[in-house]
Amino acid sequence: MSSNATGGTTARPFTVRLLDTDTWPAFARLAEANNGVWGGCWCMGFHVKVGKERTSRQNRAEKEQRVREGRTRSALVFEGDDCLGWCQFGSPTELPEIKSKRTYEKDLVVLPDWRITCFFTGKGLRKQGVAHAALGGALAEITRKGGGTVEGYPEETDDRSVPGSFLHTGPMAVFEDYGFTRTRPISPHRWVVSLTIAPARG
């Protein structure tokens, strides 16, 4: 999948491509330039429980293995040959480790078909529409894959000053721009948001 996106309110054109063996080098370059993403997670934290016992090198190796096996999905935002950021998505089986999981499961009725679990934008590249473009790319691929119910777990800032690390599940405004609605809170400032997507025609 390759598509063009305008990146929200900016006029800057982005290309969105899926994470695969061809785009892995660009993904890895961005991760390495940003301390392995959130201190060495390498975007593994929603696949498995990560903690102090897991090293950044281990997370990197397991992420690359999942890419080679087709067991991880992300919509990567490119400008030219450079990856600027991404949005991770997948099924609940692929991404079982969500934030506020105990509270989430307490009132769970049915699992969604898809989850949007996390976003990452490289240092110095934030507030330029990367997250908006990445979510659009993820939703386009979900549509191509047959659609279904999609959940996200964004942080509501409520005009608070929130560090970037708290927004790794995505800004609420970006989800609402794409038509997601708030379903229920699962922490003082984190919500389950949902959207139903019809399959692509033809």
mmCIF file of C-alpha atoms in Angstrom, residues 32-101:
data_model
loop_
_atom_site.group_PDB
_atom_site.id
_atom_site.type_symbol
_atom_site.label_atom_id
_atom_site.label_comp_id
_atom_site.label_asym_id
_atom_site.label_seq_id
_atom_site.Cartn_x
_atom_site.Cartn_y
_atom_site.Cartn_z
ATOM 1 C CA GLU A 32 17.926 4.281 16.059
ATOM 2 C CA ALA A 33 18.036 8.071 15.762
ATOM 3 C CA ASN A 34 15.488 8.279 18.597
ATOM 4 C CA ASN A 35 17.016 5.964 21.201
ATOM 5 C CA GLY A 36 15.147 2.903 19.959
ATOM 6 C CA VAL A 37 11.760 4.623 20.503
ATOM 7 C CA TRP A 38 10.749 5.499 24.060
ATOM 8 C CA GLY A 39 14.004 4.218 25.551
ATOM 9 C CA GLY A 40 14.452 1.054 23.501
ATOM 10 C CA CYS A 41 10.918 -0.290 23.018
ATOM 11 C CA TRP A 42 11.262 -0.554 19.220
ATOM 12 C CA CYS A 43 7.444 -0.510 19.071
ATOM 13 C CA MET A 44 7.246 -3.932 20.749
ATOM 14 C CA GLY A 45 5.334 -2.850 23.846
ATOM 15 C CA PHE A 46 1.904 -3.753 22.485
ATOM 16 C CA HIS A 47 3.052 -7.119 21.128
ATOM 17 C CA VAL A 48 4.561 -8.372 24.400
ATOM 18 C CA LYS A 49 5.132 -7.079 27.905
ATOM 19 C CA VAL A 50 8.364 -5.116 27.922
ATOM 20 C CA GLY A 51 10.301 -4.310 31.048
ATOM 21 C CA LYS A 52 13.780 -3.809 32.437
ATOM 22 C CA GLU A 53 14.646 -7.438 31.784
ATOM 23 C CA ARG A 54 14.309 -6.883 28.018
ATOM 24 C CA THR A 55 17.087 -5.024 26.240
ATOM 25 C CA SER A 56 16.744 -2.607 23.349
ATOM 26 C CA ARG A 57 18.772 -5.018 21.216
ATOM 27 C CA GLN A 58 16.340 -7.841 21.998
ATOM 28 C CA ASN A 59 13.344 -5.666 21.136
ATOM 29 C CA ARG A 60 14.962 -4.630 17.865
ATOM 30 C CA ALA A 61 15.723 -8.222 16.881
ATOM 31 C CA GLU A 62 12.202 -9.404 17.694
ATOM 32 C CA LYS A 63 10.642 -6.497 15.836
ATOM 33 C CA GLU A 64 12.686 -7.251 12.724
ATOM 34 C CA GLN A 65 11.735 -10.928 12.962
ATOM 35 C CA ARG A 66 8.051 -10.010 13.141
ATOM 36 C CA VAL A 67 8.486 -7.795 10.091
ATOM 37 C CA ARG A 68 10.087 -10.649 8.146
ATOM 38 C CA GLU A 69 7.271 -12.993 9.202
ATOM 39 C CA GLY A 70 4.509 -10.474 8.448
ATOM 40 C CA ARG A 71 3.335 -10.395 12.082
ATOM 41 C CA THR A 72 3.460 -6.655 12.718
ATOM 42 C CA ARG A 73 1.736 -3.772 10.940
ATOM 43 C CA SER A 74 2.482 -0.077 10.802
ATOM 44 C CA ALA A 75 1.668 2.742 8.414
ATOM 45 C CA LEU A 76 4.932 4.629 7.891
ATOM 46 C CA VAL A 77 4.942 8.291 6.868
ATOM 47 C CA PHE A 78 7.657 9.216 4.373
ATOM 48 C CA GLU A 79 8.971 12.421 2.931
ATOM 49 C CA GLY A 80 11.192 11.321 0.080
ATOM 50 C CA ASP A 81 13.276 8.399 1.348
ATOM 51 C CA ASP A 82 13.038 9.437 5.002
ATOM 52 C CA CYS A 83 10.602 7.859 7.448
ATOM 53 C CA LEU A 84 9.209 10.589 9.726
ATOM 54 C CA GLY A 85 6.956 8.495 11.929
ATOM 55 C CA TRP A 86 4.289 5.824 12.002
ATOM 56 C CA CYS A 87 1.068 4.451 13.395
ATOM 57 C CA GLN A 88 0.949 0.826 14.570
ATOM 58 C CA PHE A 89 -2.213 -1.216 14.005
ATOM 59 C CA GLY A 90 -3.308 -4.839 14.005
ATOM 60 C CA SER A 91 -5.706 -7.377 15.423
ATOM 61 C CA PRO A 92 -6.115 -7.917 19.191
ATOM 62 C CA THR A 93 -4.254 -11.208 18.723
ATOM 63 C CA GLU A 94 -1.302 -9.371 17.189
ATOM 64 C CA LEU A 95 -1.467 -6.538 19.754
ATOM 65 C CA PRO A 96 -2.735 -7.937 23.065
ATOM 66 C CA GLU A 97 -0.869 -5.556 25.409
ATOM 67 C CA ILE A 98 -2.776 -2.276 25.584
ATOM 68 C CA LYS A 99 -2.537 0.467 28.194
ATOM 69 C CA SER A 100 -4.950 0.356 31.164
ATOM 70 C CA LYS A 101 -5.670 -3.253 30.206
#
